[in-house]
Short mmCIF file of C-alpha atoms in Angstrom, two decimals:
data_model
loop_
_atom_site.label_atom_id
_atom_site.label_comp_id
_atom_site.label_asym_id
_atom_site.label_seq_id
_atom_site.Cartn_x
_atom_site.Cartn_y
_atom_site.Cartn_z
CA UNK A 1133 27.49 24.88 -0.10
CA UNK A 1134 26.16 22.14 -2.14
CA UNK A 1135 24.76 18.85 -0.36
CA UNK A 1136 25.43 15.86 -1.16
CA UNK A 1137 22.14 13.58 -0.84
CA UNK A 1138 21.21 9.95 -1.71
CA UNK A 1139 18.02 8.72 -2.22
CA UNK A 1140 17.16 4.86 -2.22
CA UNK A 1141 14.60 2.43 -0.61
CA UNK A 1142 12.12 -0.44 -0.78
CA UNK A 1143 8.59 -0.25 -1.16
CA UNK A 1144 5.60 -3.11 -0.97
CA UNK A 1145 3.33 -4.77 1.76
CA UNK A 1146 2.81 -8.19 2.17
CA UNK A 1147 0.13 -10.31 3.54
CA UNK A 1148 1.62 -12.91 5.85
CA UNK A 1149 -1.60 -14.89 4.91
CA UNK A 1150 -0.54 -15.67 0.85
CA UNK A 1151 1.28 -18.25 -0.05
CA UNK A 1152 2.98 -16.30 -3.03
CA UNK A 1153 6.40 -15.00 -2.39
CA UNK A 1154 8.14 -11.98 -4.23
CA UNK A 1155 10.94 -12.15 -5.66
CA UNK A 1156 13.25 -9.99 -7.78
CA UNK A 1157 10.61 -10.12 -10.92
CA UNK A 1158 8.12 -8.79 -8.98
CA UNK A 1159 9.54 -5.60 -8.48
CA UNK A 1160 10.57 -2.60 -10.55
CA UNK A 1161 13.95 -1.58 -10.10
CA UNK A 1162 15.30 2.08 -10.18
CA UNK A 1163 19.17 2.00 -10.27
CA UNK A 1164 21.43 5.16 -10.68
CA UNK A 1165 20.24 7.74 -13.03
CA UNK A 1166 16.91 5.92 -14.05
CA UNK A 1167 16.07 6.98 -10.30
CA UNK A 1168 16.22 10.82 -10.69
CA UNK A 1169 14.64 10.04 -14.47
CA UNK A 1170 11.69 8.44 -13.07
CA UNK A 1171 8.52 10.66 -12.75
CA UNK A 1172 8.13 9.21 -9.19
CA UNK A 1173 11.40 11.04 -8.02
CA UNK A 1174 10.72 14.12 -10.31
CA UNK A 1175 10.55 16.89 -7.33
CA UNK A 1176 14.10 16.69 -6.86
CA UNK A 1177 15.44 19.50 -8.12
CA UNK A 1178 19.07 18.34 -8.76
CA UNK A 1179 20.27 22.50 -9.47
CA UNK A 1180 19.54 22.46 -5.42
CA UNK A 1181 21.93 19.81 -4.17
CA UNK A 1182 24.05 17.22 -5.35
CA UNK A 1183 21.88 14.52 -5.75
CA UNK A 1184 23.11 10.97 -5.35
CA UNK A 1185 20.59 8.21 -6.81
CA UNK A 1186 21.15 4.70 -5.49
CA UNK A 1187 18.98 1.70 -5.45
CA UNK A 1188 14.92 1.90 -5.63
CA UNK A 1189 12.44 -1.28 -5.83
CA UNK A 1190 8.90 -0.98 -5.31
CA UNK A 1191 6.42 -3.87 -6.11
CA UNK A 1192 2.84 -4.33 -6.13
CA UNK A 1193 1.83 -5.82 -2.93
CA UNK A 1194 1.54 -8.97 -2.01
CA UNK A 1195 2.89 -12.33 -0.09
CA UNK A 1196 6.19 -12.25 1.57
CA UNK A 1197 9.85 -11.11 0.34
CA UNK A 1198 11.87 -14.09 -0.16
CA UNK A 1199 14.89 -13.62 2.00
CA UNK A 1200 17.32 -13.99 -1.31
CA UNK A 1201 15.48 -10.87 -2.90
CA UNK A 1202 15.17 -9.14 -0.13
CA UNK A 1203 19.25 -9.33 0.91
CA UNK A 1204 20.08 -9.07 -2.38
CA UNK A 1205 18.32 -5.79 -3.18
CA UNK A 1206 19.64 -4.67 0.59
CA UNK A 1207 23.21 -5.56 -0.51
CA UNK A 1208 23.37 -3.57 -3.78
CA UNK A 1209 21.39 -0.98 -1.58
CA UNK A 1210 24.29 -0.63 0.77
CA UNK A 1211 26.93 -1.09 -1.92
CA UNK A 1212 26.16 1.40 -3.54
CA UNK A 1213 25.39 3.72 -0.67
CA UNK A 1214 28.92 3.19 0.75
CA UNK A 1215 30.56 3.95 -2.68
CA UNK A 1216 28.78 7.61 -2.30
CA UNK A 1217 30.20 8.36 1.36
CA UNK A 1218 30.48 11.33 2.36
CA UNK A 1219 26.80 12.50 2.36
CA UNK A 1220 25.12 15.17 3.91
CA UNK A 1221 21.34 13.56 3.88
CA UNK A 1222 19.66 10.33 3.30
CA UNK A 1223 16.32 10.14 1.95
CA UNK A 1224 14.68 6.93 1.47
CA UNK A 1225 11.33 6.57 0.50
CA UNK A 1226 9.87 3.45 2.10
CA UNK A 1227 5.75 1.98 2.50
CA UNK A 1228 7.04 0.23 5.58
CA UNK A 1229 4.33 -3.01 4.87
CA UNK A 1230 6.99 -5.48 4.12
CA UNK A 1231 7.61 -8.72 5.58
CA UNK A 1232 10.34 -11.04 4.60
CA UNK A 1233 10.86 -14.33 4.98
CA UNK A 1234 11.95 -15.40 8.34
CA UNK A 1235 12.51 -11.58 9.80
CA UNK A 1236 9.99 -9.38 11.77
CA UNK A 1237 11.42 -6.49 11.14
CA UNK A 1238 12.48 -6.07 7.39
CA UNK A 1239 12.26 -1.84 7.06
CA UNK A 1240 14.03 -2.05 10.61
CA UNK A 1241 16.81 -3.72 9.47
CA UNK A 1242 17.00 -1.79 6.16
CA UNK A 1243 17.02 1.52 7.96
CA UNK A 1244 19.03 0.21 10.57
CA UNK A 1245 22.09 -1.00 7.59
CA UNK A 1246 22.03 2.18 6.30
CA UNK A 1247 22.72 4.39 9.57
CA UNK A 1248 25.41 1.58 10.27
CA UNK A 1249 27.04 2.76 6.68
CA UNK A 1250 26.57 7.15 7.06
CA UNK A 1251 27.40 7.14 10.64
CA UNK A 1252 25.69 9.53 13.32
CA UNK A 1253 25.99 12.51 11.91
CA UNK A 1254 24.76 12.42 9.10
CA UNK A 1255 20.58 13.16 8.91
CA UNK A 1256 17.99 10.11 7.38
CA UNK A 1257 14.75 11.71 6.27
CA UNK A 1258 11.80 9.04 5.58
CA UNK A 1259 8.34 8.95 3.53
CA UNK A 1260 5.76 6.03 4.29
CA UNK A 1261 2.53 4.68 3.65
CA UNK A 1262 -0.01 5.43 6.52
CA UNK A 1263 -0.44 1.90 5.94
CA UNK A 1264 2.95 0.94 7.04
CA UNK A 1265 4.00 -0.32 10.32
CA UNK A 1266 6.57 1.28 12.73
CA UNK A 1267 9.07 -0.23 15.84
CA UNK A 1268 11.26 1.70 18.35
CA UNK A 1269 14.14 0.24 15.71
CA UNK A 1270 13.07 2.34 12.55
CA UNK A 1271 12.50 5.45 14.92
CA UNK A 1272 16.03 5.23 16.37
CA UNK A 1273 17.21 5.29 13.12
CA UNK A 1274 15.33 8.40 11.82
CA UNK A 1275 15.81 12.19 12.37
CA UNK A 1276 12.40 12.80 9.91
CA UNK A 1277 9.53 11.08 9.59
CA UNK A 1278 6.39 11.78 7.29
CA UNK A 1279 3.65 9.64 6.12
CA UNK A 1280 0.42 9.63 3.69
CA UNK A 1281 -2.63 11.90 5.00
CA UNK A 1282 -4.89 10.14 2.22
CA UNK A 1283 -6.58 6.65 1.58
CA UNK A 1284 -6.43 6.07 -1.12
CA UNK A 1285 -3.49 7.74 -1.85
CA UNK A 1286 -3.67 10.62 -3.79
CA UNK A 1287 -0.84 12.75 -1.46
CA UNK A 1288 2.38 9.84 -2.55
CA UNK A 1289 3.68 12.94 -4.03
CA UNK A 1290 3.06 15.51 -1.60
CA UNK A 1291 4.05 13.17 0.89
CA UNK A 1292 7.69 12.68 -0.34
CA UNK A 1293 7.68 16.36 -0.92
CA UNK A 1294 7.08 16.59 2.89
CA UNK A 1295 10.31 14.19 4.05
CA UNK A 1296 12.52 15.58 0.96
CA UNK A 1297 11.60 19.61 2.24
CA UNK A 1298 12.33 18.49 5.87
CA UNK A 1299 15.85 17.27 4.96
CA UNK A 1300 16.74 20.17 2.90
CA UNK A 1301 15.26 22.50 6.10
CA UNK A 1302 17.18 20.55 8.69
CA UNK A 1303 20.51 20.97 6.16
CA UNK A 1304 20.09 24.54 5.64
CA UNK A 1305 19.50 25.79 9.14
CA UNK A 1306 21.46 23.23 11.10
CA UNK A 1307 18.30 22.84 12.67
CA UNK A 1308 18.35 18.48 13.09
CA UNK A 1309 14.87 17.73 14.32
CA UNK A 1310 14.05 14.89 15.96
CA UNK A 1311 11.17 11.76 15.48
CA UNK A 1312 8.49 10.90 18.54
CA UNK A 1313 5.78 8.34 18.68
CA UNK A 1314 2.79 6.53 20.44
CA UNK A 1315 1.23 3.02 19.93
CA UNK A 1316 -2.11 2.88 19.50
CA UNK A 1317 -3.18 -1.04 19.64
CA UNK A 1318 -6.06 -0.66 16.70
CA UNK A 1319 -5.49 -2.73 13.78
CA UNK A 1320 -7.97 -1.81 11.06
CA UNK A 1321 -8.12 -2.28 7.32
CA UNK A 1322 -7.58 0.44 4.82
CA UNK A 1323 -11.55 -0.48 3.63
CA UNK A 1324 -12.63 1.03 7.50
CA UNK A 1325 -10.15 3.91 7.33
CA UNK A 1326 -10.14 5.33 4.40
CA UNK A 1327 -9.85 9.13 4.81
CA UNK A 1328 -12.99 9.63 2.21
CA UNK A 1329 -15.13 8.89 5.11
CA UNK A 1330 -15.49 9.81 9.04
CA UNK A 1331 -13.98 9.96 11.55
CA UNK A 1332 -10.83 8.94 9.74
CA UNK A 1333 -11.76 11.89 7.20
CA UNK A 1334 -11.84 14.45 10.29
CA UNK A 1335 -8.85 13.21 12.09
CA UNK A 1336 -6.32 13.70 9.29
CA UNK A 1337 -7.96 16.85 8.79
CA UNK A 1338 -6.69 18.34 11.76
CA UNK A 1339 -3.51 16.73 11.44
CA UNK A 1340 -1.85 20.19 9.45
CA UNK A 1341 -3.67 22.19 12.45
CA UNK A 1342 -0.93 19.99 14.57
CA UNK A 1343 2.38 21.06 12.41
CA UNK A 1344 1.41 24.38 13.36
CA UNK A 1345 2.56 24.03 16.58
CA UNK A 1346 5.40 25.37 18.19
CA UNK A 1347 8.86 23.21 17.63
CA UNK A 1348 6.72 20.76 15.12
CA UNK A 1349 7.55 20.02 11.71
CA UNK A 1350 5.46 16.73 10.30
CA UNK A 1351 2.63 14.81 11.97
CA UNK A 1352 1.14 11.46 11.35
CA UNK A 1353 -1.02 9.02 12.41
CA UNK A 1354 -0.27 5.39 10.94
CA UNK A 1355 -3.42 2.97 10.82
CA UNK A 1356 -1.07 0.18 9.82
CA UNK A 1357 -1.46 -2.96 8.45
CA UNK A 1358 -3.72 -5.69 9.24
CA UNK A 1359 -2.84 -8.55 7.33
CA UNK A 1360 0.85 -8.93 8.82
CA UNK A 1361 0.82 -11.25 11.77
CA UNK A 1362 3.98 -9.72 13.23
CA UNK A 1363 4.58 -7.93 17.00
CA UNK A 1364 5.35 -4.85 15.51
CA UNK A 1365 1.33 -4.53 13.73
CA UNK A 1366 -0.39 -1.60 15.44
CA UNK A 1367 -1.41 1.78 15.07
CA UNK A 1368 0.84 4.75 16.14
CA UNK A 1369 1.11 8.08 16.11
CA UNK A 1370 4.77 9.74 14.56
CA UNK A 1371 5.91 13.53 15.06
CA UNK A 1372 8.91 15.34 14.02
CA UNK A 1373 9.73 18.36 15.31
CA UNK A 1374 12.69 20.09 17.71
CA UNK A 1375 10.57 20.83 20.60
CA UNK A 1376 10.58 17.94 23.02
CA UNK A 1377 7.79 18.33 24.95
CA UNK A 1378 5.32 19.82 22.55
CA UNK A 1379 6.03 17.13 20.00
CA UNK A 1380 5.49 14.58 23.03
CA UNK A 1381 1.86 16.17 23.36
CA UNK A 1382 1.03 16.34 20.00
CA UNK A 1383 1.95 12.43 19.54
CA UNK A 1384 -0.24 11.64 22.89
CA UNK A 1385 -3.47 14.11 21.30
CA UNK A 1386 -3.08 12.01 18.18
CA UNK A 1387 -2.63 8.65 19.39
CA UNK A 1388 -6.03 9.55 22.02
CA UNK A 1389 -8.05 10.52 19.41
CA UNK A 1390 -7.86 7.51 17.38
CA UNK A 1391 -8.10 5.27 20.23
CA UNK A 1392 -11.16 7.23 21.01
CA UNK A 1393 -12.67 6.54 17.34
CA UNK A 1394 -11.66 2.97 17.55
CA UNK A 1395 -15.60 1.64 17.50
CA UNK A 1396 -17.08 4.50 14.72
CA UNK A 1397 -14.68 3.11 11.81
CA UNK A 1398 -17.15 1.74 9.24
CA UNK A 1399 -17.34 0.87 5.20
CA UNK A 1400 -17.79 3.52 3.26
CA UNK A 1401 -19.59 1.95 0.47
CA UNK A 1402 -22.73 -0.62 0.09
CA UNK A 1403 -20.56 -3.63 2.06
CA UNK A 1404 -22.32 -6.89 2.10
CA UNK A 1405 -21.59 -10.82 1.27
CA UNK A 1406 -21.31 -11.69 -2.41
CA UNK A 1407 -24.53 -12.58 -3.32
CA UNK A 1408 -26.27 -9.31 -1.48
CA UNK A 1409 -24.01 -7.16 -3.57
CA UNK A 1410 -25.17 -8.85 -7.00
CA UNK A 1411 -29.26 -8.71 -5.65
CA UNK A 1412 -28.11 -5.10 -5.31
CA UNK A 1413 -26.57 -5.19 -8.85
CA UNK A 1414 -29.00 -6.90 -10.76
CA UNK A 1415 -32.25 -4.65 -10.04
CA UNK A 1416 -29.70 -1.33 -10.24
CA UNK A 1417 -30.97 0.98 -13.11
CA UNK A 1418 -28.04 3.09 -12.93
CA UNK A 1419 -24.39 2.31 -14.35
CA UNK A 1420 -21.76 1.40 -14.03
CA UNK A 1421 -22.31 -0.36 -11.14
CA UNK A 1422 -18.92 -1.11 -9.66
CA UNK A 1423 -18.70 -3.82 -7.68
CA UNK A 1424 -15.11 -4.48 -5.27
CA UNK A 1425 -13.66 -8.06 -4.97
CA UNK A 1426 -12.18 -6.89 -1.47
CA UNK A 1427 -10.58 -9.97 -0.45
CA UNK A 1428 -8.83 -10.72 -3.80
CA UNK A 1429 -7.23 -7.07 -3.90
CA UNK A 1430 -3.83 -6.91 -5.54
CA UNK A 1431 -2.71 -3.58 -4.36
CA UNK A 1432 -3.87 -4.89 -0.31
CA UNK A 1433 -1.94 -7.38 -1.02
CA UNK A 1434 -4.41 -10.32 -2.60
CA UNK A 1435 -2.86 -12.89 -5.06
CA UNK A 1436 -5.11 -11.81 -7.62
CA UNK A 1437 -6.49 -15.42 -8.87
CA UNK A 1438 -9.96 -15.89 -7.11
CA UNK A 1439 -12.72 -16.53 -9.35
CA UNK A 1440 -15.14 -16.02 -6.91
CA UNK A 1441 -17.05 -13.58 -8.56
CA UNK A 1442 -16.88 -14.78 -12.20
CA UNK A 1443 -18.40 -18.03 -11.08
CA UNK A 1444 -21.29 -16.19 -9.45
CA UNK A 1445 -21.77 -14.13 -12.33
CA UNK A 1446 -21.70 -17.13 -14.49
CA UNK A 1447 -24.11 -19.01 -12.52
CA UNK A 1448 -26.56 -15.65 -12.54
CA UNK A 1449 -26.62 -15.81 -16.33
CA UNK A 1450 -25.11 -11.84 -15.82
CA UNK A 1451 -24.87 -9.66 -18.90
CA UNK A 1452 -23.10 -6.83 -20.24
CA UNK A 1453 -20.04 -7.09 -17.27
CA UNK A 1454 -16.54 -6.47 -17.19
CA UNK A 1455 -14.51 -8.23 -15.40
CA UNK A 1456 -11.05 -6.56 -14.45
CA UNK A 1457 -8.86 -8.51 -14.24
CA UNK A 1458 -7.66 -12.34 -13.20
CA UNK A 1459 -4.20 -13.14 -12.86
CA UNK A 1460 -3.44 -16.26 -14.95
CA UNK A 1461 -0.45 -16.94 -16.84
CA UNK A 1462 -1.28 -20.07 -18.32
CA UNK A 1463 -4.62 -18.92 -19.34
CA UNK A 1464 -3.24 -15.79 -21.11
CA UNK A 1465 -0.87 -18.48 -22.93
CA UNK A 1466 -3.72 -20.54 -24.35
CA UNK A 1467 -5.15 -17.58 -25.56
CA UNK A 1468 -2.23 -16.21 -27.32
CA UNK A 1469 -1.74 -20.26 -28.82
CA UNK A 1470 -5.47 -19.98 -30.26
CA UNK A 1471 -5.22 -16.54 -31.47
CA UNK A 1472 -8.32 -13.81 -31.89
CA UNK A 1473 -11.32 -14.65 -32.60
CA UNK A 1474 -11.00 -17.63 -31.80
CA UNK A 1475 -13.08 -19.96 -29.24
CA UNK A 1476 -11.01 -21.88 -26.55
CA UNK A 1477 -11.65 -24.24 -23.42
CA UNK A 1478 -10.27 -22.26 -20.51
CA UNK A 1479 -9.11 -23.06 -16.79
CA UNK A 1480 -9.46 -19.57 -15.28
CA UNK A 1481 -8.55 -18.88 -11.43
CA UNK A 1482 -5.69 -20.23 -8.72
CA UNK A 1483 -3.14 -20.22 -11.01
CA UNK A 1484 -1.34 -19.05 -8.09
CA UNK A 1485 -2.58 -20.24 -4.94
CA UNK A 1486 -3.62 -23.56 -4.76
CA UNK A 1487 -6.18 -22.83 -2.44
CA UNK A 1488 -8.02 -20.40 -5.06
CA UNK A 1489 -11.15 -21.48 -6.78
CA UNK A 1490 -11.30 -22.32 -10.15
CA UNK A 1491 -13.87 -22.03 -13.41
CA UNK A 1492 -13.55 -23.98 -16.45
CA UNK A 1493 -15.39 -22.34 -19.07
CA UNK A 1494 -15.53 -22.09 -23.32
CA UNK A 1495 -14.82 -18.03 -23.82
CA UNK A 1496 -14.11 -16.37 -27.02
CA UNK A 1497 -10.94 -15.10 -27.29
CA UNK A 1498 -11.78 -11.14 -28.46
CA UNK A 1499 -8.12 -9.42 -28.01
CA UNK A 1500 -4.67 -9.96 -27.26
CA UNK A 1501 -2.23 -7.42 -25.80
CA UNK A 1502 1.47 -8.21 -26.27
CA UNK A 1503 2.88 -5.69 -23.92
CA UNK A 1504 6.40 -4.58 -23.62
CA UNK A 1505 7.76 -7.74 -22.69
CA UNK A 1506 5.97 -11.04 -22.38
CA UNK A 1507 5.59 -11.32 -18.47
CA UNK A 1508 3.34 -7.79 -19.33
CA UNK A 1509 0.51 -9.87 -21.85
CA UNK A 1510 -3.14 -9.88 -21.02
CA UNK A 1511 -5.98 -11.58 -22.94
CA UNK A 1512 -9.24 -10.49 -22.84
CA UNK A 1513 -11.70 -12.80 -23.50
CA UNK A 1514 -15.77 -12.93 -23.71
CA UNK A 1515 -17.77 -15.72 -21.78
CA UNK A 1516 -21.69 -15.50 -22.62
CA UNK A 1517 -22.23 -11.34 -21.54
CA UNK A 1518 -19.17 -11.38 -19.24
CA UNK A 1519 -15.89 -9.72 -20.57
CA UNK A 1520 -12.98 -11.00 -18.68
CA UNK A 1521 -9.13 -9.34 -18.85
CA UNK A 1522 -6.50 -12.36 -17.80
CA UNK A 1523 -3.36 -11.23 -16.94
CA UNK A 1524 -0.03 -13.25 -16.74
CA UNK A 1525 1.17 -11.10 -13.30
CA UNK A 1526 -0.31 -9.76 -10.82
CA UNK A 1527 -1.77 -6.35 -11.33
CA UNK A 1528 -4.51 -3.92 -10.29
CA UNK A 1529 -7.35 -2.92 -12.71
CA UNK A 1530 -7.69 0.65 -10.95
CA UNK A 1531 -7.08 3.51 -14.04
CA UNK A 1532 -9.89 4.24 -16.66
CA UNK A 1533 -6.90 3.29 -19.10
CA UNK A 1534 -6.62 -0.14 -17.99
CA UNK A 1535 -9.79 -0.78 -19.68
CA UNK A 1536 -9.84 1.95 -22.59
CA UNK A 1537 -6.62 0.65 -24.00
CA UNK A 1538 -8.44 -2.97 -24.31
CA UNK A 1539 -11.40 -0.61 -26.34
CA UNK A 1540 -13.64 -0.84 -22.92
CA UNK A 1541 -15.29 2.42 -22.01
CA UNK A 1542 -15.85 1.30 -18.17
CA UNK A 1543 -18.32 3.97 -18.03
CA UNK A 1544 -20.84 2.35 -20.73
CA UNK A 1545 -20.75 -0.85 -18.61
CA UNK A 1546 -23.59 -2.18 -16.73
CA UNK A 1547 -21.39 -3.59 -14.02
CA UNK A 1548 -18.04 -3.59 -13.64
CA UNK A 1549 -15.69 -5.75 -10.82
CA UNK A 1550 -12.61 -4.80 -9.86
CA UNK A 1551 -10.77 -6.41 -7.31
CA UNK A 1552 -10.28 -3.61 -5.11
CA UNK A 1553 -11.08 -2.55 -1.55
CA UNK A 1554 -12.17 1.00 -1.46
CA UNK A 1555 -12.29 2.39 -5.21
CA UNK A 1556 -9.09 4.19 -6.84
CA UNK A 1557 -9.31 8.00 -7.22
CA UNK A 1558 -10.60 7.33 -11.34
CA UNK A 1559 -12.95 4.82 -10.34
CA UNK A 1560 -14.60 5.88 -7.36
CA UNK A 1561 -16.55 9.14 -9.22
CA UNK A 1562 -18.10 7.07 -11.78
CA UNK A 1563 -19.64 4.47 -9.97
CA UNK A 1564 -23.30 4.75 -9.79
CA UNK A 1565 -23.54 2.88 -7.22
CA UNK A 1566 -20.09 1.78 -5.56
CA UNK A 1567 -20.89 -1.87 -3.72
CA UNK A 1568 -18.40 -3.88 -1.52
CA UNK A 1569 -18.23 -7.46 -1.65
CA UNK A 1570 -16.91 -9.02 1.79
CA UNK A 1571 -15.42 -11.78 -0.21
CA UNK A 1572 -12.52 -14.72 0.06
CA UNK A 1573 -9.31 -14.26 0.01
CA UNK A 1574 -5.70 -13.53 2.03
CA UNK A 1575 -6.24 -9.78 2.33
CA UNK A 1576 -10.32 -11.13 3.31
CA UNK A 1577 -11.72 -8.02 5.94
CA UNK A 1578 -13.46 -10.62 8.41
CA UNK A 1579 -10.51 -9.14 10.99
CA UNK A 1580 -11.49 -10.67 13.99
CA UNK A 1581 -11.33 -14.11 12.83
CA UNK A 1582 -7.68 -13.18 11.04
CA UNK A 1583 -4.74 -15.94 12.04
CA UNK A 1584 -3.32 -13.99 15.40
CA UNK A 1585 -0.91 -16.11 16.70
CA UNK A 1586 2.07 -13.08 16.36
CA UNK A 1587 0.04 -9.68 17.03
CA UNK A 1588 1.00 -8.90 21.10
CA UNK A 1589 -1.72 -8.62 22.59
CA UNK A 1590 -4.30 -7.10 23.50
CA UNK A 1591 -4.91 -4.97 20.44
CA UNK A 1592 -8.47 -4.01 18.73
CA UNK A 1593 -10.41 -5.49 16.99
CA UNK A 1594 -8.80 -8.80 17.73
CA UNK A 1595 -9.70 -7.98 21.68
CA UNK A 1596 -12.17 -4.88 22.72
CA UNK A 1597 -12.35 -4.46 26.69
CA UNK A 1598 -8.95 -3.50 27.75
CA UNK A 1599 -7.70 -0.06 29.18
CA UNK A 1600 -4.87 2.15 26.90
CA UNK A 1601 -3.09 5.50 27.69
CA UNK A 1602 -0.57 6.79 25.04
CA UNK A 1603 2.91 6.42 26.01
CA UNK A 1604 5.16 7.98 24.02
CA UNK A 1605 8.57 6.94 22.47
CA UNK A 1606 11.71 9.39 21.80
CA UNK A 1607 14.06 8.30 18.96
CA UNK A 1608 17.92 7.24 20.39
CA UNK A 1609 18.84 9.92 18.32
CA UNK A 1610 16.86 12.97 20.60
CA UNK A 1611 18.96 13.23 23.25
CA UNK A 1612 18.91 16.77 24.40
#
């Protein structure tokens, strides 16, 4: 027998905090067969099943999905996963971060649509971010459930792999498992958790000890994420498996243990306020030095448009720096009107959010990258010993390429900022050291003093003496 799966979703997070809402440009769209030609979807092996590709759009993160993007990408979604009935299976790869405008629960009510269109019977698998938030709503809609074991993610892959192997399992033995979980009221950033460093490192390392277990399949625990103020931000621990009671355990052991580590979650690298860091940078002897905009950080969610730490570098007189990169359209534009070479008067920085510092500066302009389209052009540009990239849309700087294919080998550099939290996979082995700045911004990791007027309460850091016992939470859908 050959099943008949479809595969679709939406992926991003968004900072409730930014002003700067998503919409349809923002993303990039997978439709049809570009889905199952995308590298991203490659471990589907269509000579397996009958593969049925439907609607994928994942976006950098970042402020909230306008509701018109968002129910337009849901309606073509469910359009074209109603025009593929019957199915078998249902995979949808999801971060589970997103917030759209006036809703609480926008994975919930994507999930939710698409159970409404394959009925009961017919098994959902999902892959998330460990960063993504959960509700009783998404679980009720689930039958398998597996999330990242890595921060920063270098298991995206393996992690899909997971859900996708799960659904063909529960297909081929008639075996439907079924999805578990505990709150845990923690909210933490990714920059305290990152699985590099303890405890978190230890406690996803016994996580595979857990699908061991008799009756389990896939464990998880979910940190969340922080910079939503919704009810549904919190911790939690998710199992799949067939055995009631032993996946009920394993959720409880999880969701303990975290609670448990709540107060030993720390920042891995040299963490400190702005000007600390670039003490620390200055006397270095060592390069590069790689210094982390934290609050500013595209790929947390940040706008991307603080000049924060170009003024300070500006104001220290700092040499032989690379700054990557600032989102600024109409900064990138001037550049492009003046042309290589050539010196120009430039308004660098919140672009974006009005409530973003600014620089105006004189900078030679030293190189101009068209890109594919025009929405994908960067200028980089030279002011005194600081090289700056400009972008015109919001991106990360996180790949060695992103500054070799500009002719910048990052690790010649004395110091180079990226506006990052904890440092991508490429980036983290060649900094010598690896500093933190605890800088501005809406993704900023002061978390007590975060807006909380939506979190329920109590929940830690935001509150710390309060008493919590894991309860945990079937999915509708166990009901044996």
């Amino acid at each position: 027998m050959t099943f008949r799966i479809a595969i679709g979703g939406i992926h991003t997070e968004c900072s409730t905090s930014s002003p700067v809402l998503m919409r349809e440009h923002d993303f990039r769209v997978l439709r049809g067969s570009d889905l199952l030609a995308a590298d991203y979807f490659s471990f589907i092996n269509e000579s397996e099943i009958q593969a049925l590709p439907l609607l994928h759009a994942r976006a950098v993160p970042g402020g909230p999905v306008s509701r018109e993007t968002y129910e337009a990408f849901k309606a073509e979604f469910l359009k074209r996963l109603a025009a593929a009935l019957p199915l078998d299976g249902l995979y949808l790869a999801m971060h589970g971060a997103m917030n759209v405008e006036g809703m609480d629960d926008a994975e919930g009510d994507w999930i939710s649509a698409a159970r409404h269109v394959v009925g009961a019977d017919c098994p959902i698998a999902a892959s998330y971010d460990l960063h993504g938030n959960v509700t009783q709503k998404i679980i009720d809609q689930l039958d398998i459930f597996a999330g990242y074991r890595t921060a920063p993610h270098i298991d995206v892959r393996e992690t899909m792999v997971r859900a996708w192997s799960m659904l063909l399992r529960a297909l081929t033995s008639g075996e439907i498992p079924g999805v578990v979980w505990a709150p845990v009221p923690v909210l933490l950033p990714g920059e305290r958790t990152s699985t590099e460093d303890e405890p978190a490192k230890s406690l996803y390392a016994h996580l595979p000890r857990h699908d061991l277990r008799d009756g389990i399949w896939d464990c998880n625990l979910m940190v969340g994420y922080v910079w939503a103020d919704e009810p549904r931000a919190t911790a939690c621990a998710v199992v799949t498996g067939t055995n009631k009671d032993e996946a009920a355990k394993v959720a409880q052991e999880i969701a303990q243990s975290y609670w448990q580590a709540r107060s030993d979650f720390e920042f891995g690298p040299v963490t400190g306020n702005l000007n600390d860091m670039l003490d620390i940078a200055e006397k270095a002897e060592t390069r590069p030095v790689i210094l982390a905009d934290s609050g500013d950080n595209p790929t947390g969610g940040g706008v991307g448009d603080r000049v924060d730490v170009l003024s300070a570098l500006i104001a220290r007189k700092f040499d032989d720096v690379v700054v990557g990169g600032i989102t600024d359209k109409p900064a990138v534009d001037c550049c492009f009107s003046a042309g290589e070479g050539k010196m120009v008067e430039l308004k660098i920085g919140g672009s974006l959010d009005p409530a973003s510092p600014c620089v105006t500066v004189q900078a030679q302009v030293v190189r101009l990258d068209a890109g594919h389209v025009e929405s994908d052009r960067q200028a980089v540009v030279k002011i005194g010993g600081i090289t700056v990239i400009l972008a015109s849309k919001r991106r990360p700087y996180h790949n060695i390429a992103d500054f070799t294919r500009h002719g910048i080998d990052p690790k010649k550099v004395r110091l180079l900022v990226v506006k990052s939290g904890y440092l991508s996979p490429e980036l983290q082995p060649i900094s010598n050291p690896n500093l933190m700045a605890l800088t501005d911004g809406v993704i900023n990791q002061d978390i007590e003093a975060l807006p909380s007027k939506r979190r329920v309460q109590p929940i830690f850091p935001f509150k710390k003496d309060f008493e919590y016992q894991p309860v945990t939470k079937f999915s509708a859908r166990w009901t044996d």
